[in-house]
Every structure is written in structure tokens, then in C-alpha cells.
Amino acid sequence: MLRALIAICLFSVVLTGSAAAQGKGIRLWNLTTATISGFQLSPAGRRDWGPNQTLNDKDKEVDHDERLRITGVEPGRYDAKVSYRDSRQCVVRDIEIKADAVFSIADKDLKDCNK
């Protein structure tokens, strides 16, 4: 019985360690006051927009104070095109994205907004 308990504990530690090693990936934290319906990244200064990352979310939108998993992006500096339900689009310039880290955008970061 004691051996079984020790084996379970060791197995649990191994699983926890491997999950921690994988990390949580890159995530966007929406600190704007509105729900984001589109979020695309481009290498800084290039305007070569990638796929809509909000499609990674179960409801395809990112509410205020919600985090979104970003996929297919390497760490680096990016510009972001942010879209809202009311057809408004804004750009956020020169975001630093780090591996397995959270980056945020807030209303003060939004530039060149149009409808």
C-alpha cells in the first residue's frame, strides 16, 4: 500500500514537471474596454497580416480581461491589427512577444483607428 502511494506521488511529480516544461504558450490579455472580434499579427513594420487569432477562442471573440492563446507565432516584435464588432479596426505597433508569456493591449495602445 505504501509503495503504491509513493509510486502515485512520483508519477504525479513527473507529470507536473513535464506539463510545466511545455509552458502555456503565448497569450494575449485583452485590457481594452471592448470585445475583440479580430486579432492579426505582422512582423513589426511590414503589414503582412497573419491569420485571425480570435478563431483560437471557443466563442471566436476575446472579451475585456480575457486571455487568448496565440498560435503559429515565434517570439519577436510585431504589429497587431485589432478588430471590433462595430467594424472599427486599430493598429498596435511594436509589441514584444516572448515565448510562453502573456502580452497585453489596452486602449492607450490603439493607434490609427478607423471604421
CSV table of C-alpha atoms in Angstrom, one decimal:
chain,number,residue,atom,x,y,z
A,1,MET,CA,0.0,0.0,0.0
A,2,LEU,CA,2.8,2.4,0.9
A,3,ARG,CA,4.7,1.5,-2.3
A,4,ALA,CA,1.6,2.2,-4.3
A,5,LEU,CA,1.1,5.6,-2.7
A,6,ILE,CA,4.8,6.5,-3.3
A,7,ALA,CA,4.5,5.4,-6.9
A,8,ILE,CA,1.5,7.6,-7.4
A,9,CYS,CA,3.2,10.6,-5.8
A,10,LEU,CA,6.3,10.1,-8.0
A,11,PHE,CA,4.2,9.7,-11.1
A,12,SER,CA,2.3,12.9,-10.3
A,13,VAL,CA,5.5,14.9,-9.8
A,14,VAL,CA,6.8,13.6,-13.2
A,15,LEU,CA,3.5,14.7,-14.9
A,16,THR,CA,3.5,18.1,-13.3
A,17,GLY,CA,7.2,18.7,-14.3
A,18,SER,CA,6.6,17.8,-17.9
A,19,ALA,CA,3.5,20.0,-18.1
A,20,ALA,CA,5.5,22.9,-16.7
A,21,ALA,CA,8.3,22.3,-19.2
A,22,GLN,CA,5.8,22.6,-22.1
A,23,GLY,CA,4.6,26.0,-20.8
A,24,LYS,CA,1.3,27.7,-21.5
A,25,GLY,CA,2.4,29.2,-24.8
A,26,ILE,CA,2.0,32.8,-26.0
A,27,ARG,CA,-1.2,34.6,-24.8
A,28,LEU,CA,-2.8,37.9,-25.4
A,29,TRP,CA,-4.5,39.7,-22.5
A,30,ASN,CA,-7.3,42.0,-23.7
A,31,LEU,CA,-7.2,45.1,-21.4
A,32,THR,CA,-9.2,47.2,-23.9
A,33,THR,CA,-12.7,48.2,-22.9
A,34,ALA,CA,-14.3,46.3,-25.7
A,35,THR,CA,-14.6,42.8,-27.0
A,36,ILE,CA,-12.1,42.0,-29.8
A,37,SER,CA,-13.5,40.1,-32.8
A,38,GLY,CA,-10.3,40.0,-34.9
A,39,PHE,CA,-6.6,39.9,-33.9
A,40,GLN,CA,-3.9,39.6,-36.6
A,41,LEU,CA,-0.1,39.9,-36.2
A,42,SER,CA,2.5,41.1,-38.7
A,43,PRO,CA,6.3,41.4,-38.2
A,44,ALA,CA,6.8,45.0,-37.0
A,45,GLY,CA,6.6,47.5,-39.8
A,46,ARG,CA,5.6,45.0,-42.6
A,47,ARG,CA,1.8,45.0,-42.7
A,48,ASP,CA,1.9,41.3,-43.7
A,49,TRP,CA,-1.0,40.2,-41.5
A,50,GLY,CA,-1.3,36.6,-40.4
A,51,PRO,CA,-4.4,34.6,-39.6
A,52,ASN,CA,-7.2,35.8,-37.3
A,53,GLN,CA,-6.1,34.6,-33.9
A,54,THR,CA,-9.5,35.0,-32.3
A,55,LEU,CA,-10.5,31.8,-34.2
A,56,ASN,CA,-8.5,30.0,-31.5
A,57,ASP,CA,-11.1,31.0,-28.9
A,58,LYS,CA,-14.2,28.9,-28.3
A,59,ASP,CA,-16.6,31.8,-28.9
A,60,LYS,CA,-14.3,33.4,-31.6
A,61,GLU,CA,-14.0,36.7,-29.6
A,62,VAL,CA,-11.9,38.0,-26.8
A,63,ASP,CA,-13.8,39.8,-24.0
A,64,HIS,CA,-12.3,42.5,-21.8
A,65,ASP,CA,-9.9,40.9,-19.3
A,66,GLU,CA,-9.9,37.6,-21.2
A,67,ARG,CA,-6.7,35.9,-22.4
A,68,LEU,CA,-6.3,34.4,-25.9
A,69,ARG,CA,-3.9,31.7,-26.9
A,70,ILE,CA,-1.7,32.8,-29.8
A,71,THR,CA,-0.6,30.1,-32.2
A,72,GLY,CA,1.9,29.9,-35.1
A,73,VAL,CA,4.0,32.9,-33.9
A,74,GLU,CA,7.6,33.0,-32.9
A,75,PRO,CA,8.9,35.3,-30.2
A,76,GLY,CA,9.8,38.8,-31.6
A,77,ARG,CA,8.4,42.2,-32.3
A,78,TYR,CA,5.1,42.5,-34.0
A,79,ASP,CA,2.4,45.0,-35.1
A,80,ALA,CA,-1.2,43.9,-34.4
A,81,LYS,CA,-4.4,44.7,-36.3
A,82,VAL,CA,-7.3,44.7,-33.8
A,83,SER,CA,-10.9,44.5,-35.0
A,84,TYR,CA,-14.1,45.1,-33.1
A,85,ARG,CA,-17.8,44.1,-33.6
A,86,ASP,CA,-18.7,47.6,-34.8
A,87,SER,CA,-16.2,47.2,-37.8
A,88,ARG,CA,-13.7,49.5,-36.2
A,89,GLN,CA,-10.1,48.5,-36.7
A,90,CYS,CA,-7.0,49.7,-34.9
A,91,VAL,CA,-3.3,49.0,-35.1
A,92,VAL,CA,-1.0,48.4,-32.1
A,93,ARG,CA,2.7,48.9,-33.0
A,94,ASP,CA,5.9,47.2,-31.9
A,95,ILE,CA,4.6,44.6,-29.4
A,96,GLU,CA,7.3,42.5,-27.9
A,97,ILE,CA,6.2,38.8,-27.8
A,98,LYS,CA,8.1,36.4,-25.7
A,99,ALA,CA,7.9,32.6,-25.6
A,100,ASP,CA,5.4,31.2,-23.0
A,101,ALA,CA,4.5,34.7,-21.9
A,102,VAL,CA,1.5,37.0,-21.7
A,103,PHE,CA,1.4,40.3,-23.6
A,104,SER,CA,-1.4,42.8,-23.2
A,105,ILE,CA,-3.0,45.6,-25.2
A,106,ALA,CA,-5.0,48.4,-23.7
A,107,ASP,CA,-7.0,51.3,-25.1
A,108,LYS,CA,-3.9,53.6,-24.9
A,109,ASP,CA,-2.0,51.3,-27.2
A,110,LEU,CA,-4.6,51.5,-30.1
A,111,LYS,CA,-3.4,53.7,-33.0
A,112,ASP,CA,-4.8,54.6,-36.4
A,113,CYS,CA,-8.3,53.5,-35.6
A,114,ASN,CA,-10.9,53.7,-38.5
A,115,LYS,CA,-14.4,52.4,-39.2
